[in-house]
Coordinates of N, CA and C in Angstrom, one line a residue:
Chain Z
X1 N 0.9 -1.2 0.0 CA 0.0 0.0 0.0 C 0.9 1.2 0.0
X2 N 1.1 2.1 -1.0 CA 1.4 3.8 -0.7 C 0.9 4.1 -0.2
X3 N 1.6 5.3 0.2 CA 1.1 6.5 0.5 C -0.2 6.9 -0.2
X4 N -0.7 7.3 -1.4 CA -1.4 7.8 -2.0 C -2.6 7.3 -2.0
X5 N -2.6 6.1 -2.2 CA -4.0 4.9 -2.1 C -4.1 4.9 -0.8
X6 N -3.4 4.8 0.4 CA -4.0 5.4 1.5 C -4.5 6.6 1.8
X7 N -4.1 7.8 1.5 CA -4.7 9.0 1.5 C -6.3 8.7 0.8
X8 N -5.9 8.2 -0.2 CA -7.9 8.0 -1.1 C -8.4 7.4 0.0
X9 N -8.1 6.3 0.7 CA -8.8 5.2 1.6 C -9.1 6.2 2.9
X10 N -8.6 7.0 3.3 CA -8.7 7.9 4.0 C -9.7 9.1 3.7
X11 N -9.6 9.7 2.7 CA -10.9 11.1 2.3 C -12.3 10.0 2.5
X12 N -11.8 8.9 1.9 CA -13.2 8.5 1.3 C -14.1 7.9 2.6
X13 N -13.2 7.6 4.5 CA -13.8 7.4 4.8 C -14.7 8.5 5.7
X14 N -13.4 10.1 5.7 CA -13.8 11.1 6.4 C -15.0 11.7 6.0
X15 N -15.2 11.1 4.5 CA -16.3 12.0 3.7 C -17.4 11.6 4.5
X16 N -18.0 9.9 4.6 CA -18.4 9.2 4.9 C -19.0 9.3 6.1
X17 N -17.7 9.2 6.8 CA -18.1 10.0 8.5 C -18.8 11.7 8.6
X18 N -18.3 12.5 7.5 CA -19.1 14.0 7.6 C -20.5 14.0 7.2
X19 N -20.6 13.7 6.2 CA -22.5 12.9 5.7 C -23.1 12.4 6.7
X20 N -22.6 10.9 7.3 CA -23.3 10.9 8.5 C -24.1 11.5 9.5
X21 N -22.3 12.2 10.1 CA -22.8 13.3 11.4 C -23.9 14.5 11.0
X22 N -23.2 15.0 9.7 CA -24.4 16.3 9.0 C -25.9 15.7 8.9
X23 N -26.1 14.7 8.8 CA -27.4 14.3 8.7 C -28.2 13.9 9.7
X24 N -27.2 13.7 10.7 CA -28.0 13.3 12.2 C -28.0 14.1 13.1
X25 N -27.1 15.3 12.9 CA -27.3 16.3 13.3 C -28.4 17.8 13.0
X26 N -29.3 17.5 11.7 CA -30.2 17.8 11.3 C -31.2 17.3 11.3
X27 N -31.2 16.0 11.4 CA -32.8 15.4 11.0 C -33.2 15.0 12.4
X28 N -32.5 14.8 13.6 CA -32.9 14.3 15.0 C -33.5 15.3 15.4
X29 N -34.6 14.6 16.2 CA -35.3 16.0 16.8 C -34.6 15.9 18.6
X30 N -34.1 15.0 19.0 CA -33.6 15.4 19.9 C -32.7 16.1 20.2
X31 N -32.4 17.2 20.8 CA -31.8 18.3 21.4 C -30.0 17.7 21.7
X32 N -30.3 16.7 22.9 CA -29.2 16.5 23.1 C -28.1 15.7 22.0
X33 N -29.0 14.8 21.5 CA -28.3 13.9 20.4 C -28.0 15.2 19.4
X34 N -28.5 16.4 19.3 CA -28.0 16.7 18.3 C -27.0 17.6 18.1
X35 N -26.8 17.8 19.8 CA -25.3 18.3 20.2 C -24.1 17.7 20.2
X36 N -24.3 16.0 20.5 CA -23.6 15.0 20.2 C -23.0 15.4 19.0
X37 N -24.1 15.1 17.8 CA -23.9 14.8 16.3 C -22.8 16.0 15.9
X38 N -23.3 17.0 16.5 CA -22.4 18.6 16.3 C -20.9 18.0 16.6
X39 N -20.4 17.7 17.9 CA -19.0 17.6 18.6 C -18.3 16.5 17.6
X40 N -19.9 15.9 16.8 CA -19.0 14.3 16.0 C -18.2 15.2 14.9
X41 N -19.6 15.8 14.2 CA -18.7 16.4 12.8 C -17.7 17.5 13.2
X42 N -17.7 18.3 14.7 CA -16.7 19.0 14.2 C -15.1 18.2 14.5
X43 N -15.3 17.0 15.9 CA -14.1 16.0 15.3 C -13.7 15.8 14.1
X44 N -14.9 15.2 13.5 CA -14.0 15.0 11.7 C -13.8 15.8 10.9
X45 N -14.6 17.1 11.1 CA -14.1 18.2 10.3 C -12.5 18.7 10.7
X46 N -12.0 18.5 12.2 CA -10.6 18.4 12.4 C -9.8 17.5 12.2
X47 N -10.0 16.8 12.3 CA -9.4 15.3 11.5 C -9.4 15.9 9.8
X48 N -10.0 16.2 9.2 CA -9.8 16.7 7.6 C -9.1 17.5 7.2
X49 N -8.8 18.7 8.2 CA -7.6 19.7 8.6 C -6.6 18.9 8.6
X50 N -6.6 18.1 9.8 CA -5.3 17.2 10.1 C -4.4 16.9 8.8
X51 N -5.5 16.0 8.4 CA -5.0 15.2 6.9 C -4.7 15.8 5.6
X52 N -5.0 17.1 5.8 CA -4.8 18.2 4.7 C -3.9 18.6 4.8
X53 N -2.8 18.6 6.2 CA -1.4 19.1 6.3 C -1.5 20.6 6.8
X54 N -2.9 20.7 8.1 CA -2.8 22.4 8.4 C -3.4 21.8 9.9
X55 N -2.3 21.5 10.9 CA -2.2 21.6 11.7 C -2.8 22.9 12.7
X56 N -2.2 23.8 12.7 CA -2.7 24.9 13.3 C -4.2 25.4 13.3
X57 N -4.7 25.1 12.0 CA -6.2 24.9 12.2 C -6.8 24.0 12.4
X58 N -6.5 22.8 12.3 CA -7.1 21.2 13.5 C -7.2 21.6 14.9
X59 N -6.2 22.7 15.0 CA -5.9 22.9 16.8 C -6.9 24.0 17.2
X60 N -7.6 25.1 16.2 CA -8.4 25.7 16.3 C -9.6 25.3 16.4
X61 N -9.9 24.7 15.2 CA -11.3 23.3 14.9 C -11.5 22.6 16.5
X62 N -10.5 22.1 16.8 CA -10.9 21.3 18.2 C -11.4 22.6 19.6
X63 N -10.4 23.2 19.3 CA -10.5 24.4 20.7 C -12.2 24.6 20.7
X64 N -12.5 25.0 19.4 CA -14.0 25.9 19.2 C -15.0 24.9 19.2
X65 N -15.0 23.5 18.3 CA -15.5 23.0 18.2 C -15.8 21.6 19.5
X66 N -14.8 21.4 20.0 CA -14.8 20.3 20.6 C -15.3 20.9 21.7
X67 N -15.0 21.9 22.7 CA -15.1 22.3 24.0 C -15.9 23.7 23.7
X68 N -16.1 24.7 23.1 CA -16.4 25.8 23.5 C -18.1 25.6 22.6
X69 N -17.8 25.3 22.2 CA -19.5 25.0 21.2 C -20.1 24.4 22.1
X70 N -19.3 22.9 22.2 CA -20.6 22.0 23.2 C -20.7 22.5 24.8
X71 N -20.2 23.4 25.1 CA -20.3 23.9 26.5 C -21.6 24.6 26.4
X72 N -21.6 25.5 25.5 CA -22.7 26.2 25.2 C -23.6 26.1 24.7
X73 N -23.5 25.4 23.9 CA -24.9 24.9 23.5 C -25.5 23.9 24.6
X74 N -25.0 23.2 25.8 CA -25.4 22.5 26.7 C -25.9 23.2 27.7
X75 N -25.2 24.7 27.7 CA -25.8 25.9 28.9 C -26.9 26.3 28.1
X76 N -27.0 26.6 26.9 CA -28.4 27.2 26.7 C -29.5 26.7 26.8
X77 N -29.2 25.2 26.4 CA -30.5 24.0 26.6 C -30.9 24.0 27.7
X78 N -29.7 24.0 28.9 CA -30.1 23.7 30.3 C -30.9 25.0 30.9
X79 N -30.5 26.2 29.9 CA -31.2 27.7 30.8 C -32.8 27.4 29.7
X80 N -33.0 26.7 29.0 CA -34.7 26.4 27.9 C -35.5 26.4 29.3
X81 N -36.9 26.4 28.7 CA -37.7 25.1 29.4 C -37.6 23.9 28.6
X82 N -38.6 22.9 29.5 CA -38.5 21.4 29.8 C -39.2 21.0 28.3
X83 N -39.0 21.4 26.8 CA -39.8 21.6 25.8 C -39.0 19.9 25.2
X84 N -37.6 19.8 25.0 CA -37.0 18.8 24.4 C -37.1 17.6 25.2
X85 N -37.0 16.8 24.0 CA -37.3 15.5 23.9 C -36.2 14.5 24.7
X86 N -36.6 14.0 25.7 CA -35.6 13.3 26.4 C -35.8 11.7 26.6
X87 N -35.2 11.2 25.8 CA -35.4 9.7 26.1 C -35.4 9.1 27.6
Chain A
X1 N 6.6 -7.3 5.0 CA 6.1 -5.8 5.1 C 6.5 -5.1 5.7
X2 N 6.8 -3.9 5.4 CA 7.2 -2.3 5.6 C 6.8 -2.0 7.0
X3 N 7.7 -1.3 7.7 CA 6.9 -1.0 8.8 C 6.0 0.5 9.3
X4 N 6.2 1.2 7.6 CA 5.3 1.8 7.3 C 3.9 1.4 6.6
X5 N 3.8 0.3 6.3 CA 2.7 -0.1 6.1 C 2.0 -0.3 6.5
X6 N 2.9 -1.3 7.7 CA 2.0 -1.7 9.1 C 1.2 -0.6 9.9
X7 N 2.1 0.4 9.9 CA 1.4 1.6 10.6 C 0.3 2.3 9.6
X8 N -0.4 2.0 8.2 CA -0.9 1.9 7.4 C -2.2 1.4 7.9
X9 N -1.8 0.2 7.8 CA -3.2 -0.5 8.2 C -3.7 -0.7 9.5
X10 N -2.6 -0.3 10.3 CA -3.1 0.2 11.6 C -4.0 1.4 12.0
X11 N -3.9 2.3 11.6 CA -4.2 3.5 10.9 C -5.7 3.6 10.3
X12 N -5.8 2.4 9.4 CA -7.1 2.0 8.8 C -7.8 1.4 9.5
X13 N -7.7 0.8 10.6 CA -8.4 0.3 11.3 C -8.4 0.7 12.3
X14 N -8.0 1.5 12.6 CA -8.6 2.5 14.2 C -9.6 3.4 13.7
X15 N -9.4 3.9 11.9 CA -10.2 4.7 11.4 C -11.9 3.5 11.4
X16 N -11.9 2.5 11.1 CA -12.8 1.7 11.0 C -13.5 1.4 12.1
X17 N -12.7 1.4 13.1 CA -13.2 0.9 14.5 C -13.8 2.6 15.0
X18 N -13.4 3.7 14.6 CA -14.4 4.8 14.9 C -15.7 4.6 14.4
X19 N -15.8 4.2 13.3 CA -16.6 4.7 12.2 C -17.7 3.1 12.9
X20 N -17.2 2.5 13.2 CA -18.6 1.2 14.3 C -18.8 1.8 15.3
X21 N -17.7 3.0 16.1 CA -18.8 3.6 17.8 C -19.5 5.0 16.5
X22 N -19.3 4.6 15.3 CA -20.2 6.2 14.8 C -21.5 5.2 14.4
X23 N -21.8 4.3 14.0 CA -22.7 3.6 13.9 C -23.6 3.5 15.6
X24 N -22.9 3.1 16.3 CA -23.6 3.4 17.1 C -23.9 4.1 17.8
X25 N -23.4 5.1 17.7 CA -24.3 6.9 18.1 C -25.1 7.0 17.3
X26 N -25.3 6.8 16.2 CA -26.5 6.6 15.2 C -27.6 5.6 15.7
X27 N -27.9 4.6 16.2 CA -28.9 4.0 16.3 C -28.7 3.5 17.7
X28 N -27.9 4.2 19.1 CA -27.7 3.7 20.1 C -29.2 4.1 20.8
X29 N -29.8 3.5 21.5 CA -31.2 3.6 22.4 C -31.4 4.8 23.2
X30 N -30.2 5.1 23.9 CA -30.3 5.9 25.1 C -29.0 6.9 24.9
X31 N -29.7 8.0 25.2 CA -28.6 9.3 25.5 C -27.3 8.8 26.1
X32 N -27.3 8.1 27.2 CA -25.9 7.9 27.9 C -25.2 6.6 27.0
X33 N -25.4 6.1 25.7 CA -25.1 5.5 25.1 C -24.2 6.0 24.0
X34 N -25.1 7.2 23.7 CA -24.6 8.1 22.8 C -23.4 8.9 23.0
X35 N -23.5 9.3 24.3 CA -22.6 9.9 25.2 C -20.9 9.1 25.4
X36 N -21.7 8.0 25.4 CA -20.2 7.2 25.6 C -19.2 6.9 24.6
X37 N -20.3 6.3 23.6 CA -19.8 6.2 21.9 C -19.3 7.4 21.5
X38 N -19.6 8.9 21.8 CA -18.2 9.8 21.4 C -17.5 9.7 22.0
X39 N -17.2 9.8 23.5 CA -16.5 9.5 24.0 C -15.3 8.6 24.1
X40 N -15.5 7.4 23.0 CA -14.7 6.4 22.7 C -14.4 6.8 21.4
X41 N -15.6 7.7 20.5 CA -14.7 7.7 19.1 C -13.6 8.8 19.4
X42 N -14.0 9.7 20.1 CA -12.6 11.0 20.7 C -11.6 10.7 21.1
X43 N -11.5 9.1 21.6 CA -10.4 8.8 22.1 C -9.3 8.1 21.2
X44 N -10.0 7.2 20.3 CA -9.6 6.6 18.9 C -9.0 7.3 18.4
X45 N -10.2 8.7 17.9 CA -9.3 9.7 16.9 C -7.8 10.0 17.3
X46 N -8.2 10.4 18.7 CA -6.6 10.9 19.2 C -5.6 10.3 18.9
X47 N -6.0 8.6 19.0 CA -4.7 7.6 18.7 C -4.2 7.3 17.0
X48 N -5.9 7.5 16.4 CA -5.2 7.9 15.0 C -4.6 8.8 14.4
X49 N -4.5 10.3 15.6 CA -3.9 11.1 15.0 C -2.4 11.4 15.3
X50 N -1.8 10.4 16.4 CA -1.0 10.2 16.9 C 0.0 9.4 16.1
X51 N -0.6 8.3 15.5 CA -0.3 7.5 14.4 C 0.2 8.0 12.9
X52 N -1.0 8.7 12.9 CA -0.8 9.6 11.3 C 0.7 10.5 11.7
X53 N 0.7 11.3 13.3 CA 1.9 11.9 12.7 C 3.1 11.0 13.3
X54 N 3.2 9.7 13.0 CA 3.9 9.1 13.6 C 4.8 8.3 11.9
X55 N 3.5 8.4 10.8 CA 3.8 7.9 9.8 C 4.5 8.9 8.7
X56 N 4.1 10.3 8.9 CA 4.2 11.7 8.0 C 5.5 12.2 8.9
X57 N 6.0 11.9 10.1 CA 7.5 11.9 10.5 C 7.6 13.6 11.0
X58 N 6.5 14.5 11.3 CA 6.3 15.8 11.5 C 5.9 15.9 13.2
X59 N 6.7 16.2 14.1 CA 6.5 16.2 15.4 C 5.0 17.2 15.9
X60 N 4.8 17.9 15.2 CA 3.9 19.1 15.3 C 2.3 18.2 15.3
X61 N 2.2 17.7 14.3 CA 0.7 16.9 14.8 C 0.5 15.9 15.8
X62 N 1.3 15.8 16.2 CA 1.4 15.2 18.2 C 0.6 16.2 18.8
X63 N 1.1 17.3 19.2 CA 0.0 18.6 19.5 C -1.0 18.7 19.7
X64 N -1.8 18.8 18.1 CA -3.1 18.5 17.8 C -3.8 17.4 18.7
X65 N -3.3 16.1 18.7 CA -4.1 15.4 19.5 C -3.7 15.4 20.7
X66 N -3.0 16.0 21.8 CA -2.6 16.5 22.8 C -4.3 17.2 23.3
X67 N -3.9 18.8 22.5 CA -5.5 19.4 22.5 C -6.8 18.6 22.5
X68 N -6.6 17.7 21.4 CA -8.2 17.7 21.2 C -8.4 16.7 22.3
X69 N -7.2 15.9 23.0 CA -7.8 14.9 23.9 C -7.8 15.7 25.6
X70 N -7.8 17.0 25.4 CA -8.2 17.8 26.6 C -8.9 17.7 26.9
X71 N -9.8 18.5 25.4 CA -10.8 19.3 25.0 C -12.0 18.2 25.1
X72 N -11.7 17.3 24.4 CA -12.9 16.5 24.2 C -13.3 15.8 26.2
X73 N -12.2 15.5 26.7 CA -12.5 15.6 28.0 C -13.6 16.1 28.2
X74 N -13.2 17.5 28.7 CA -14.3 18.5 29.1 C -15.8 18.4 28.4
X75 N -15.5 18.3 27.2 CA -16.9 18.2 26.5 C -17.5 17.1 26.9
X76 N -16.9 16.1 27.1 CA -17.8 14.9 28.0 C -18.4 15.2 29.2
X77 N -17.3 15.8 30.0 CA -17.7 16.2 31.6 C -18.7 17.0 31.5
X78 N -19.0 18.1 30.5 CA -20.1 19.1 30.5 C -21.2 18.4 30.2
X79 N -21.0 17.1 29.0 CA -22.4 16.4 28.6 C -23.0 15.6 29.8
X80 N -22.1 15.2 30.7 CA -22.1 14.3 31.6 C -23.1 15.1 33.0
X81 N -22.3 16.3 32.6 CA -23.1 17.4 34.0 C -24.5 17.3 33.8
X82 N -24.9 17.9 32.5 CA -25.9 17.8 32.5 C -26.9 16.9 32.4
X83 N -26.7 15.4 32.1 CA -27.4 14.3 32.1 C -27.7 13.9 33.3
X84 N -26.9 14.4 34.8 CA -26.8 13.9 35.7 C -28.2 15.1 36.5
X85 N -28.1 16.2 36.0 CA -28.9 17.4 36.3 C -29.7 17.3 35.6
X86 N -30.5 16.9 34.7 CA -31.7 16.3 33.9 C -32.0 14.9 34.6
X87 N -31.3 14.2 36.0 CA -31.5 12.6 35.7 C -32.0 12.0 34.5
X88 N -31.1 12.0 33.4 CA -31.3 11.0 32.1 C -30.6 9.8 32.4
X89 N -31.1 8.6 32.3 CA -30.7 7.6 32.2 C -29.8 7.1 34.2
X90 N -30.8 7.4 34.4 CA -30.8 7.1 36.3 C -31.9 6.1 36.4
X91 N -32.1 4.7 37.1 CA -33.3 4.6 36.9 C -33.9 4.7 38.2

């Protein structure tokens, strides 16, 4: 295996994993699952940075995406009323 | 075989073994299920990206998954806070 044919085996699974999360992060009506879905794609959206060779913005992607987004969007839910759907 | 290759398909298969806890955040029953399955694919990634820059020979994306395995920490403990302050999945 090269290099190269791994790179393809690689986009083609990140693409795979972005579709996913974008779509379960839109179509769920649950609240919290769909904060989940959010932290999923913006993991792989940093992982795609990663693999693209721009480090310094993977490190950005995670800061914003991984911790400062889902903090907040978990404080705003929690300051709602009791309206979302909780399994 | 290369022992760059090894770390190849090593590589491919941590990516694969994400992409089964991403399957089951997709169709997992219960919020603290879902909760957990990131929780395990954040931890994977880290190790894949640990790997990747283990294979591209560039000390700098060490880093990156340094961060994101802070970060994603926290994001767990904050999902965690709140499940425990909704009792979700207490019986």
């Amino acid at each position: 295996m090269n290099f190269m044919e791994f790179f393809w085996i690689l986009q083609v699974l990140i693409g795979i994993g972005l579709l996913v999360s974008a779509i379960v992060a839109i179509r769920f009506k649950n609240l919290i699952m769909a904060v989940i879905a959010m932290a999923v794609f913006s993991l792989i959206l940093s992982l795609e940075f990663y693999v693209l060779q721009a480090p310094d913005v993977a490190i950005a992607e995670a800061g914003v995406g991984a911790c400062l987004t889902t903090a907040m969007y978990l404080l705003a839910i929690k300051n709602t009323t009791d309206e979302e759907v909780i399994e | 075989m290369n022992v760059d290759t090894a770390f190849m398909v090593a590589l491919v298969l941590l990516l694969f073994s994400a992409m089964l806890t991403l399957i089951r955040l997709l169709l997992g029953p219960t919020i603290p299920d879902r909760a957990v399955a990131l929780d395990s694919m954040t931890t994977t990634t880290a190790g894949a990206m640990v790997l990747y820059g283990v294979i591209t020979k560039q000390a700098v994306f060490i880093d990156v998954a340094l961060v994101y395995a802070i970060l994603s920490y926290i994001a767990t403990l904050y999902i965690a806070r709140y499940l425990v302050k909704k009792k979700v999945g207490i019986a």
